[in-house]
């Protein structure tokens, strides 16, 4: 009888620590064991943890993770919900701490903790992208909007670049230029805001820093020297430099993410000091020590800084344009008046002189049909892969069809690569095509345009803009 009671007590008191570890992903267990705050990154879309009462659509839309001194929190994308990891009952469970109601406005947003305050920024939903900074009110258990100097639109799906600097309390992002393009008949009236912007979180003021290259990055962790991106590089905004990791580290990280047990993408990745951690939902996590000696400066800047403001920058743009137009109109009027005054009186021909009908009616061929010369070097600028993608998009647009992301991946040849590599290749190719052809079109309207999918508002479909179809046809026919 005594043995049975001892065994029963062992089950009762020994089950607590055992159940605490059961069901918790090892990477989250490691994260929660750290005492201080950690910046966590997650690109995982499937069910991360068991959250009771959460509608199905929000369980497969991704998550934000916040780790601060008070504990570990999960924020499902597309909602305002916050769940805190609770181990007070000697078991592992998630307890909801908010009382928000409205959902669907902040898919692909980011969330972070700063000075014991939780923030959420950007996101999209209901056919709109927002640039709102929200802070969680721990008294009302709901989110409040923060007053900002202007709207700078952003969400992860568009480009994904952001950097939270906890020391300066700033958030840097790459802005989206036309967030409502797909619901407007014309986007001409929208003020285009693109480039690298920095937000002072405490004052709510935005500042434009410059323009970034047209590429995307998968952010893995915040190291002491900058952002670890794409597994192999480090972006240091403070020095405006792109660093690459040593071959040894690249091989080690590649061996981790390409192993058969590793499910891409990771449910969580982060750095504590100079140690990088990454893990999936079920297997033990991996860690890599990164030192400053492992970073090599490529000499490539992350962004092009804005030129110093001059005297004209202090004058309102509208006033300057009006004065300039007025001056040009007066100058052109004076030139026309002088040219007309100096024009000689035409000599009167003799009536007896036979009229040369050919001379009288002939018009130079160049005046009938002005010749439009186009440099053949544009064909040399486009690489083979760019020409193939352009021809593929043109054939679909000619049939009034949109081209899906999956179709572009097959044409580019990256259908079997990771999601981030696919995204980066598409962005680089389409951006390169638009940049090169803008030399010919001289138009802000890109040659390769996009619109949101009718089936999934978080995805895009691509097409050749109708105003540029004739140009693309000429390029394709003369390839």
Short mmCIF file of C-alpha atoms in Angstrom, two decimals:
data_model
loop_
_atom_site.label_atom_id
_atom_site.label_comp_id
_atom_site.label_asym_id
_atom_site.label_seq_id
_atom_site.Cartn_x
_atom_site.Cartn_y
_atom_site.Cartn_z
CA UNK A 1 0.00 0.00 0.00
CA UNK A 2 2.86 2.35 0.86
CA UNK A 3 4.50 1.68 -2.52
CA UNK A 4 1.24 2.50 -4.31
CA UNK A 5 0.87 5.79 -2.42
CA UNK A 6 4.48 6.72 -3.16
CA UNK A 7 3.95 5.95 -6.83
CA UNK A 8 0.74 8.02 -6.86
CA UNK A 9 2.49 10.99 -5.19
CA UNK A 10 5.29 10.72 -7.73
CA UNK A 11 2.78 10.91 -10.54
CA UNK A 12 0.99 13.90 -9.00
CA UNK A 13 4.02 16.01 -8.12
CA UNK A 14 6.27 14.78 -10.89
CA UNK A 15 3.75 15.40 -13.65
CA UNK A 16 3.90 19.20 -13.25
CA UNK A 17 7.46 19.72 -14.54
CA UNK A 18 6.94 17.01 -17.14
CA UNK A 19 3.78 18.55 -18.57
CA UNK A 20 5.40 21.97 -18.55
CA UNK A 21 7.90 20.80 -21.13
CA UNK A 22 5.45 18.69 -23.12
CA UNK A 23 3.86 20.49 -26.06
CA UNK A 24 6.04 23.58 -25.82
CA UNK A 25 8.31 24.03 -28.86
CA UNK A 26 11.94 23.83 -27.63
CA UNK A 27 12.81 27.16 -29.27
CA UNK A 28 9.99 28.89 -27.34
CA UNK A 29 11.07 27.19 -24.13
CA UNK A 30 14.57 28.59 -24.63
CA UNK A 31 13.16 32.03 -25.40
CA UNK A 32 10.91 32.11 -22.32
CA UNK A 33 13.79 31.09 -20.05
CA UNK A 34 15.69 34.29 -20.86
CA UNK A 35 15.14 36.96 -18.21
CA UNK A 36 15.30 40.11 -20.33
CA UNK A 37 13.68 41.38 -23.55
CA UNK A 38 14.50 39.78 -26.91
CA UNK A 39 13.55 40.87 -30.45
CA UNK A 40 11.93 37.81 -32.04
CA UNK A 41 11.21 37.16 -35.73
CA UNK A 42 8.73 34.63 -37.08
CA UNK A 43 7.60 33.95 -40.63
CA UNK A 44 5.73 30.76 -39.81
CA UNK A 45 2.15 30.69 -41.14
CA UNK A 46 0.69 27.49 -39.71
CA UNK A 47 -0.69 26.89 -36.21
CA UNK A 48 2.10 27.84 -33.82
CA UNK A 49 0.47 27.14 -30.48
CA UNK A 50 -2.91 25.90 -29.31
CA UNK A 51 -5.04 29.02 -28.81
CA UNK A 52 -8.58 28.08 -27.81
CA UNK A 53 -11.37 30.13 -29.33
CA UNK A 54 -9.26 31.54 -32.15
CA UNK A 55 -11.10 31.34 -35.53
CA UNK A 56 -9.46 28.99 -38.04
CA UNK A 57 -8.48 31.71 -40.56
CA UNK A 58 -6.31 33.42 -37.93
CA UNK A 59 -4.50 30.21 -36.97
CA UNK A 60 -2.88 30.02 -40.44
CA UNK A 61 -2.09 33.71 -40.97
CA UNK A 62 1.13 33.95 -39.00
CA UNK A 63 2.12 35.27 -35.60
CA UNK A 64 4.07 38.01 -33.87
CA UNK A 65 6.10 37.11 -30.78
CA UNK A 66 6.99 39.58 -28.03
CA UNK A 67 9.48 38.70 -25.31
CA UNK A 68 10.06 41.24 -22.56
CA UNK A 69 10.93 41.13 -18.88
CA UNK A 70 7.33 40.23 -17.97
CA UNK A 71 7.16 37.10 -20.12
CA UNK A 72 6.50 35.65 -23.57
CA UNK A 73 3.49 36.74 -25.66
CA UNK A 74 1.89 35.54 -28.90
CA UNK A 75 -0.10 37.92 -31.15
CA UNK A 76 -1.96 36.18 -34.02
CA UNK A 77 -1.80 38.15 -37.28
CA UNK A 78 -5.00 39.88 -38.37
CA UNK A 79 -6.29 40.24 -34.81
CA UNK A 80 -5.70 42.48 -31.84
CA UNK A 81 -5.46 39.51 -29.51
CA UNK A 82 -2.59 38.97 -27.07
CA UNK A 83 -1.88 35.65 -25.37
CA UNK A 84 0.63 35.34 -22.53
CA UNK A 85 2.43 32.12 -21.73
CA UNK A 86 1.29 31.02 -18.29
CA UNK A 87 3.16 28.43 -16.22
CA UNK A 88 1.70 29.33 -12.81
CA UNK A 89 -0.36 26.12 -12.63
CA UNK A 90 2.70 23.94 -13.24
CA UNK A 91 1.48 23.46 -16.78
CA UNK A 92 2.04 25.09 -20.13
CA UNK A 93 -0.90 27.16 -21.44
CA UNK A 94 -1.67 30.45 -23.20
CA UNK A 95 -3.87 32.95 -21.39
CA UNK A 96 -5.60 35.73 -23.31
CA UNK A 97 -5.03 39.14 -21.68
CA UNK A 98 -6.84 41.52 -24.08
CA UNK A 99 -10.49 42.33 -24.71
CA UNK A 100 -10.30 43.56 -28.32
CA UNK A 101 -13.16 42.83 -30.71
CA UNK A 102 -12.41 44.11 -34.23
CA UNK A 103 -10.21 41.98 -36.52
CA UNK A 104 -9.02 41.79 -40.12
CA UNK A 105 -7.21 45.14 -40.38
CA UNK A 106 -3.62 44.26 -39.50
CA UNK A 107 -2.46 41.18 -41.40
CA UNK A 108 1.32 41.20 -42.06
CA UNK A 109 1.90 43.78 -39.31
CA UNK A 110 4.78 43.83 -36.83
CA UNK A 111 4.59 43.89 -33.04
CA UNK A 112 7.25 44.69 -30.48
CA UNK A 113 7.78 45.73 -26.88
CA UNK A 114 9.57 48.94 -25.90
CA UNK A 115 9.89 50.29 -22.34
CA UNK A 116 7.15 47.91 -21.08
CA UNK A 117 4.75 49.14 -23.80
CA UNK A 118 3.48 46.84 -26.58
CA UNK A 119 3.29 48.34 -30.07
CA UNK A 120 1.80 47.14 -33.35
CA UNK A 121 2.58 48.84 -36.66
CA UNK A 122 1.22 48.74 -40.22
CA UNK A 123 -0.51 45.78 -41.85
CA UNK A 124 -3.24 45.31 -44.41
CA UNK A 125 -6.81 44.08 -44.65
CA UNK A 126 -10.22 45.06 -46.00
CA UNK A 127 -8.62 46.24 -49.30
CA UNK A 128 -6.40 48.75 -47.54
CA UNK A 129 -2.86 49.06 -46.22
CA UNK A 130 -2.33 51.21 -43.14
CA UNK A 131 0.57 53.09 -41.60
CA UNK A 132 -0.87 53.24 -38.10
CA UNK A 133 1.20 52.82 -34.94
CA UNK A 134 -0.91 51.25 -32.21
CA UNK A 135 -0.06 50.87 -28.51
CA UNK A 136 -1.73 48.43 -26.15
CA UNK A 137 -3.54 49.95 -23.19
CA UNK A 138 -3.10 47.57 -20.24
CA UNK A 139 -5.97 49.27 -18.37
CA UNK A 140 -8.68 49.08 -21.05
CA UNK A 141 -7.10 45.91 -22.53
CA UNK A 142 -7.48 47.40 -26.00
CA UNK A 143 -5.30 49.08 -28.64
CA UNK A 144 -5.02 52.86 -29.02
CA UNK A 145 -3.76 54.66 -32.14
CA UNK A 146 -0.70 56.89 -31.76
CA UNK A 147 -0.70 60.33 -33.37
CA UNK A 148 1.91 60.46 -36.17
CA UNK A 149 3.20 63.31 -38.35
CA UNK A 150 2.11 61.55 -41.57
CA UNK A 151 0.95 58.24 -42.99
CA UNK A 152 3.76 55.99 -44.18
CA UNK A 153 2.19 52.75 -45.41
CA UNK A 154 3.81 49.39 -44.71
CA UNK A 155 3.19 45.66 -44.40
CA UNK A 156 5.45 42.60 -44.40
CA UNK A 157 4.18 41.07 -47.63
CA UNK A 158 5.25 44.02 -49.77
CA UNK A 159 8.92 44.15 -48.91
CA UNK A 160 9.29 43.31 -45.26
CA UNK A 161 12.22 45.54 -44.32
CA UNK A 162 12.06 47.08 -40.86
CA UNK A 163 14.53 47.79 -38.07
CA UNK A 164 13.66 48.53 -34.45
CA UNK A 165 16.42 50.39 -32.62
CA UNK A 166 15.68 50.05 -28.90
CA UNK A 167 18.53 52.39 -27.97
CA UNK A 168 17.33 55.39 -30.02
CA UNK A 169 13.68 54.27 -29.78
CA UNK A 170 13.16 54.50 -33.53
CA UNK A 171 11.56 52.28 -36.16
CA UNK A 172 12.99 52.32 -39.70
CA UNK A 173 10.97 50.90 -42.61
CA UNK A 174 10.92 50.81 -46.40
CA UNK A 175 7.65 52.51 -47.36
CA UNK A 176 5.01 51.35 -49.84
CA UNK A 177 4.27 53.98 -52.49
CA UNK A 178 0.66 53.25 -53.61
CA UNK A 179 -1.26 51.20 -51.02
CA UNK A 180 -4.76 51.88 -52.41
CA UNK A 181 -3.92 51.54 -56.08
CA UNK A 182 -6.16 48.50 -56.52
CA UNK A 183 -9.32 50.30 -55.31
CA UNK A 184 -8.90 53.61 -57.16
CA UNK A 185 -9.83 54.39 -60.75
CA UNK A 186 -6.77 56.62 -60.88
CA UNK A 187 -3.88 56.90 -58.44
CA UNK A 188 -2.58 60.20 -59.87
CA UNK A 189 -3.84 62.17 -56.87
CA UNK A 190 -2.03 59.96 -54.38
CA UNK A 191 1.14 61.48 -53.02
CA UNK A 192 3.88 58.95 -53.64
CA UNK A 193 5.97 58.15 -50.57
CA UNK A 194 8.66 55.60 -51.11
CA UNK A 195 12.12 55.06 -49.74
CA UNK A 196 13.61 54.53 -46.30
CA UNK A 197 11.82 56.31 -43.44
CA UNK A 198 12.58 56.52 -39.72
CA UNK A 199 9.92 57.00 -37.03
CA UNK A 200 10.69 58.53 -33.65
CA UNK A 201 8.35 56.39 -31.58
CA UNK A 202 8.22 58.81 -28.65
CA UNK A 203 7.41 61.95 -30.67
CA UNK A 204 5.53 60.31 -33.57
CA UNK A 205 7.60 62.16 -36.21
CA UNK A 206 8.65 60.56 -39.52
CA UNK A 207 11.92 61.46 -41.27
CA UNK A 208 12.95 60.31 -44.73
CA UNK A 209 16.50 58.93 -44.72
CA UNK A 210 16.94 58.13 -48.42
CA UNK A 211 16.18 55.50 -51.05
CA UNK A 212 16.84 51.77 -50.80
CA UNK A 213 17.65 49.27 -53.51
CA UNK A 214 14.64 47.48 -55.01
CA UNK A 215 15.14 44.19 -53.23
CA UNK A 216 13.65 42.28 -50.31
CA UNK A 217 15.21 40.66 -47.27
CA UNK A 218 14.21 37.90 -44.88
CA UNK A 219 15.08 39.19 -41.39
CA UNK A 220 16.37 36.49 -39.03
CA UNK A 221 17.72 38.29 -35.93
CA UNK A 222 19.06 41.52 -34.48
CA UNK A 223 22.79 41.20 -33.80
CA UNK A 224 24.96 43.78 -31.98
CA UNK A 225 26.19 44.90 -35.43
CA UNK A 226 22.89 45.05 -37.31
CA UNK A 227 20.17 42.87 -38.83
CA UNK A 228 20.98 39.29 -39.83
CA UNK A 229 19.18 38.81 -43.16
CA UNK A 230 18.78 35.97 -45.67
CA UNK A 231 20.93 33.74 -43.40
CA UNK A 232 24.13 35.12 -44.92
CA UNK A 233 24.34 38.92 -44.55
CA UNK A 234 24.15 41.73 -41.98
CA UNK A 235 22.59 45.15 -42.63
CA UNK A 236 24.05 47.95 -40.49
CA UNK A 237 21.99 51.11 -40.92
CA UNK A 238 24.20 53.05 -38.50
CA UNK A 239 27.15 52.84 -40.91
CA UNK A 240 25.00 52.33 -44.04
CA UNK A 241 26.92 49.19 -44.97
CA UNK A 242 26.06 45.66 -46.06
CA UNK A 243 28.25 42.94 -44.52
CA UNK A 244 28.54 39.32 -45.57
CA UNK A 245 29.28 36.39 -43.27
CA UNK A 246 32.37 34.21 -43.53
CA UNK A 247 32.24 31.02 -45.60
CA UNK A 248 32.47 28.95 -42.42
CA UNK A 249 29.39 30.56 -40.92
CA UNK A 250 27.48 30.46 -44.19
CA UNK A 251 28.11 26.72 -44.48
CA UNK A 252 27.06 26.14 -40.87
CA UNK A 253 23.80 28.09 -41.16
CA UNK A 254 23.02 26.56 -44.55
CA UNK A 255 23.54 23.10 -43.05
CA UNK A 256 20.96 23.92 -40.38
CA UNK A 257 18.21 25.39 -42.57
CA UNK A 258 18.64 22.79 -45.35
CA UNK A 259 18.61 19.71 -43.09
CA UNK A 260 15.82 17.18 -43.63
CA UNK A 261 14.36 17.74 -40.15
CA UNK A 262 14.15 21.48 -40.55
CA UNK A 263 10.75 22.84 -41.58
CA UNK A 264 11.00 26.18 -43.38
CA UNK A 265 10.32 28.84 -42.30
CA UNK A 266 11.30 28.80 -38.63
CA UNK A 267 8.63 29.41 -36.02
CA UNK A 268 11.09 31.68 -34.23
CA UNK A 269 14.59 33.07 -34.72
CA UNK A 270 16.42 35.58 -32.56
CA UNK A 271 19.79 36.54 -31.13
CA UNK A 272 20.84 36.88 -27.51
CA UNK A 273 24.03 38.95 -27.54
CA UNK A 274 26.11 37.35 -30.32
CA UNK A 275 24.44 33.92 -30.31
CA UNK A 276 21.90 33.25 -33.06
CA UNK A 277 19.04 30.82 -32.27
CA UNK A 278 16.63 29.20 -34.70
CA UNK A 279 14.16 26.35 -34.36
CA UNK A 280 10.99 24.68 -35.59
CA UNK A 281 7.97 23.44 -33.71
CA UNK A 282 9.05 19.99 -32.60
CA UNK A 283 12.83 19.41 -32.87
CA UNK A 284 15.62 20.78 -30.64
CA UNK A 285 16.66 24.29 -31.59
CA UNK A 286 20.02 25.18 -33.18
CA UNK A 287 22.42 27.95 -32.21
CA UNK A 288 25.41 29.61 -33.88
CA UNK A 289 27.93 31.97 -32.30
CA UNK A 290 28.66 35.00 -34.54
CA UNK A 291 31.57 37.34 -33.88
CA UNK A 292 32.51 40.69 -35.40
CA UNK A 293 35.46 38.97 -37.09
CA UNK A 294 33.00 36.87 -39.13
CA UNK A 295 31.65 39.99 -40.89
CA UNK A 296 33.22 41.30 -44.10
CA UNK A 297 32.35 44.76 -45.41
CA UNK A 298 31.16 44.47 -49.01
CA UNK A 299 31.42 48.22 -49.60
CA UNK A 300 27.77 48.20 -50.73
CA UNK A 301 25.55 50.86 -49.11
CA UNK A 302 22.10 49.88 -47.87
CA UNK A 303 20.49 53.11 -49.04
CA UNK A 304 21.29 56.34 -50.86
CA UNK A 305 21.05 59.26 -48.38
CA UNK A 306 19.09 62.36 -49.32
CA UNK A 307 21.06 65.35 -50.56
CA UNK A 308 21.48 68.22 -48.05
CA UNK A 309 18.60 70.68 -48.15
CA UNK A 310 19.34 73.83 -50.16
CA UNK A 311 17.83 77.29 -50.23
CA UNK A 312 15.05 76.26 -52.62
CA UNK A 313 13.97 73.49 -50.27
CA UNK A 314 12.78 76.12 -47.80
CA UNK A 315 10.32 77.53 -50.36
CA UNK A 316 7.00 75.81 -50.75
CA UNK A 317 6.99 73.60 -53.83
CA UNK A 318 3.73 74.99 -55.15
CA UNK A 319 4.92 78.60 -54.99
CA UNK A 320 8.21 77.76 -56.62
CA UNK A 321 6.47 75.98 -59.50
CA UNK A 322 4.09 78.89 -60.11
CA UNK A 323 6.95 81.41 -60.21
CA UNK A 324 8.98 79.15 -62.52
CA UNK A 325 6.05 78.61 -64.92
CA UNK A 326 5.33 82.34 -65.01
CA UNK A 327 8.95 83.14 -65.83
CA UNK A 328 9.12 80.49 -68.57
CA UNK A 329 5.86 81.71 -70.14
CA UNK A 330 7.12 85.30 -70.28
CA UNK A 331 10.47 84.21 -71.71
CA UNK A 332 8.90 82.04 -74.44
CA UNK A 333 6.46 84.82 -75.33
CA UNK A 334 9.33 87.28 -75.76
CA UNK A 335 11.23 84.83 -78.01
CA UNK A 336 8.17 84.29 -80.22
CA UNK A 337 7.59 88.05 -80.52
CA UNK A 338 11.17 88.70 -81.58
CA UNK A 339 11.16 85.80 -84.07
CA UNK A 340 7.93 87.06 -85.67
CA UNK A 341 9.22 90.64 -85.85
CA UNK A 342 12.50 89.59 -87.45
CA UNK A 343 10.83 87.34 -90.06
CA UNK A 344 11.45 88.80 -93.62
CA UNK A 345 8.51 89.65 -95.89
CA UNK A 346 8.15 86.91 -98.52
CA UNK A 347 8.93 87.97 -102.13
CA UNK A 348 5.99 88.14 -104.53
CA UNK A 349 6.36 85.74 -107.43
CA UNK A 350 5.52 86.82 -110.95
CA UNK A 351 2.14 85.73 -112.18
CA UNK A 352 3.73 84.72 -115.40
CA UNK A 353 5.98 82.24 -113.64
CA UNK A 354 4.50 78.78 -113.95
CA UNK A 355 3.54 77.31 -110.62
CA UNK A 356 5.45 74.22 -109.71
CA UNK A 357 2.69 72.04 -108.35
CA UNK A 358 5.16 69.67 -106.77
CA UNK A 359 6.83 72.52 -104.93
CA UNK A 360 3.51 74.00 -103.86
CA UNK A 361 1.98 70.92 -102.27
CA UNK A 362 4.96 68.82 -101.38
CA UNK A 363 5.48 68.35 -97.67
CA UNK A 364 8.67 66.86 -96.31
CA UNK A 365 8.12 63.26 -95.36
CA UNK A 366 9.49 63.97 -91.88
CA UNK A 367 6.65 66.44 -91.27
CA UNK A 368 3.99 63.95 -92.35
CA UNK A 369 5.19 61.19 -90.13
CA UNK A 370 7.70 62.32 -87.51
CA UNK A 371 10.26 59.62 -87.04
CA UNK A 372 10.57 58.22 -83.52
CA UNK A 373 14.07 56.93 -83.03
CA UNK A 374 14.57 54.23 -80.40
CA UNK A 375 17.96 53.02 -79.25
CA UNK A 376 18.60 49.38 -80.04
CA UNK A 377 20.79 49.21 -76.91
CA UNK A 378 17.66 48.70 -74.81
CA UNK A 379 17.67 45.13 -76.12
CA UNK A 380 21.20 44.70 -74.83
CA UNK A 381 20.23 46.07 -71.40
CA UNK A 382 17.67 43.31 -70.85
CA UNK A 383 19.15 39.99 -69.79
CA UNK A 384 17.87 36.70 -71.21
CA UNK A 385 15.84 35.88 -68.11
CA UNK A 386 14.32 39.38 -68.11
CA UNK A 387 13.36 39.11 -71.80
CA UNK A 388 11.79 35.67 -71.22
CA UNK A 389 9.73 36.95 -68.28
CA UNK A 390 8.70 40.08 -70.24
CA UNK A 391 7.56 37.97 -73.21
CA UNK A 392 5.62 35.62 -70.90
CA UNK A 393 3.83 38.52 -69.19
CA UNK A 394 3.09 40.12 -72.56
CA UNK A 395 1.48 36.96 -73.96
CA UNK A 396 -0.86 36.79 -70.95
CA UNK A 397 -1.64 40.51 -71.02
CA UNK A 398 -2.38 40.27 -74.74
CA UNK A 399 -5.01 37.66 -73.88
CA UNK A 400 -6.26 39.92 -71.06
CA UNK A 401 -4.95 37.48 -68.47
CA UNK A 402 -3.18 38.18 -65.20
CA UNK A 403 -0.02 36.25 -64.37
CA UNK A 404 0.18 34.57 -60.97
CA UNK A 405 3.20 34.38 -58.69
CA UNK A 406 3.39 30.61 -59.23
CA UNK A 407 3.57 31.07 -63.03
CA UNK A 408 6.36 33.64 -62.67
CA UNK A 409 8.29 31.27 -60.39
CA UNK A 410 8.20 28.58 -63.09
CA UNK A 411 9.35 30.95 -65.83
CA UNK A 412 12.18 32.26 -63.65
CA UNK A 413 13.08 28.70 -62.63
CA UNK A 414 12.77 29.07 -58.85
CA UNK A 415 9.62 27.05 -58.25
CA UNK A 416 11.57 24.54 -56.15
CA UNK A 417 13.44 27.13 -54.11
CA UNK A 418 12.45 28.60 -50.74
CA UNK A 419 9.67 31.17 -50.48
CA UNK A 420 12.12 33.97 -49.63
CA UNK A 421 14.39 33.20 -52.59
CA UNK A 422 11.34 33.12 -54.90
CA UNK A 423 10.18 36.48 -53.57
CA UNK A 424 13.62 38.07 -53.90
CA UNK A 425 14.14 36.78 -57.47
CA UNK A 426 10.72 38.05 -58.58
CA UNK A 427 11.27 41.44 -56.98
CA UNK A 428 14.77 41.83 -58.43
CA UNK A 429 13.77 40.79 -61.98
CA UNK A 430 10.59 42.88 -62.17
CA UNK A 431 12.32 45.86 -60.56
CA UNK A 432 15.21 45.58 -63.02
CA UNK A 433 12.86 45.40 -66.03
CA UNK A 434 10.90 48.47 -64.88
CA UNK A 435 14.05 50.44 -64.13
CA UNK A 436 15.62 49.72 -67.53
CA UNK A 437 12.48 50.36 -69.56
CA UNK A 438 11.75 53.59 -67.67
CA UNK A 439 14.67 55.03 -69.64
CA UNK A 440 12.51 54.67 -72.75
CA UNK A 441 9.04 55.34 -71.33
CA UNK A 442 10.06 58.25 -69.05
CA UNK A 443 6.86 57.50 -67.22
CA UNK A 444 6.20 56.96 -63.50
CA UNK A 445 3.77 54.20 -64.49
CA UNK A 446 5.80 50.93 -64.44
CA UNK A 447 5.82 48.68 -67.50
CA UNK A 448 5.22 45.57 -65.36
CA UNK A 449 2.38 46.42 -63.00
CA UNK A 450 0.51 44.42 -60.38
CA UNK A 451 -2.82 44.20 -58.62
CA UNK A 452 -4.14 42.22 -55.69
CA UNK A 453 -5.54 38.77 -56.41
CA UNK A 454 -9.31 38.49 -56.24
CA UNK A 455 -8.92 35.17 -54.41
CA UNK A 456 -6.27 36.23 -51.87
CA UNK A 457 -5.94 39.94 -51.09
CA UNK A 458 -2.50 39.32 -49.58
CA UNK A 459 -1.12 38.11 -52.91
CA UNK A 460 -0.46 39.95 -56.17
CA UNK A 461 -0.92 39.15 -59.87
CA UNK A 462 1.11 40.84 -62.59
CA UNK A 463 0.48 42.29 -66.06
CA UNK A 464 1.93 44.64 -68.68
CA UNK A 465 0.36 48.06 -68.25
CA UNK A 466 -1.85 48.86 -71.29
CA UNK A 467 -0.02 52.14 -72.02
CA UNK A 468 3.23 50.21 -72.53
CA UNK A 469 1.94 47.21 -74.52
CA UNK A 470 3.10 48.68 -77.86
CA UNK A 471 6.63 49.28 -76.56
CA UNK A 472 6.92 45.76 -75.13
CA UNK A 473 5.65 44.28 -78.39
CA UNK A 474 8.37 46.10 -80.33
CA UNK A 475 11.02 44.84 -77.93
CA UNK A 476 9.76 41.26 -78.13
CA UNK A 477 9.41 41.23 -81.92
CA UNK A 478 12.98 42.51 -82.37
CA UNK A 479 14.64 40.29 -79.80
#
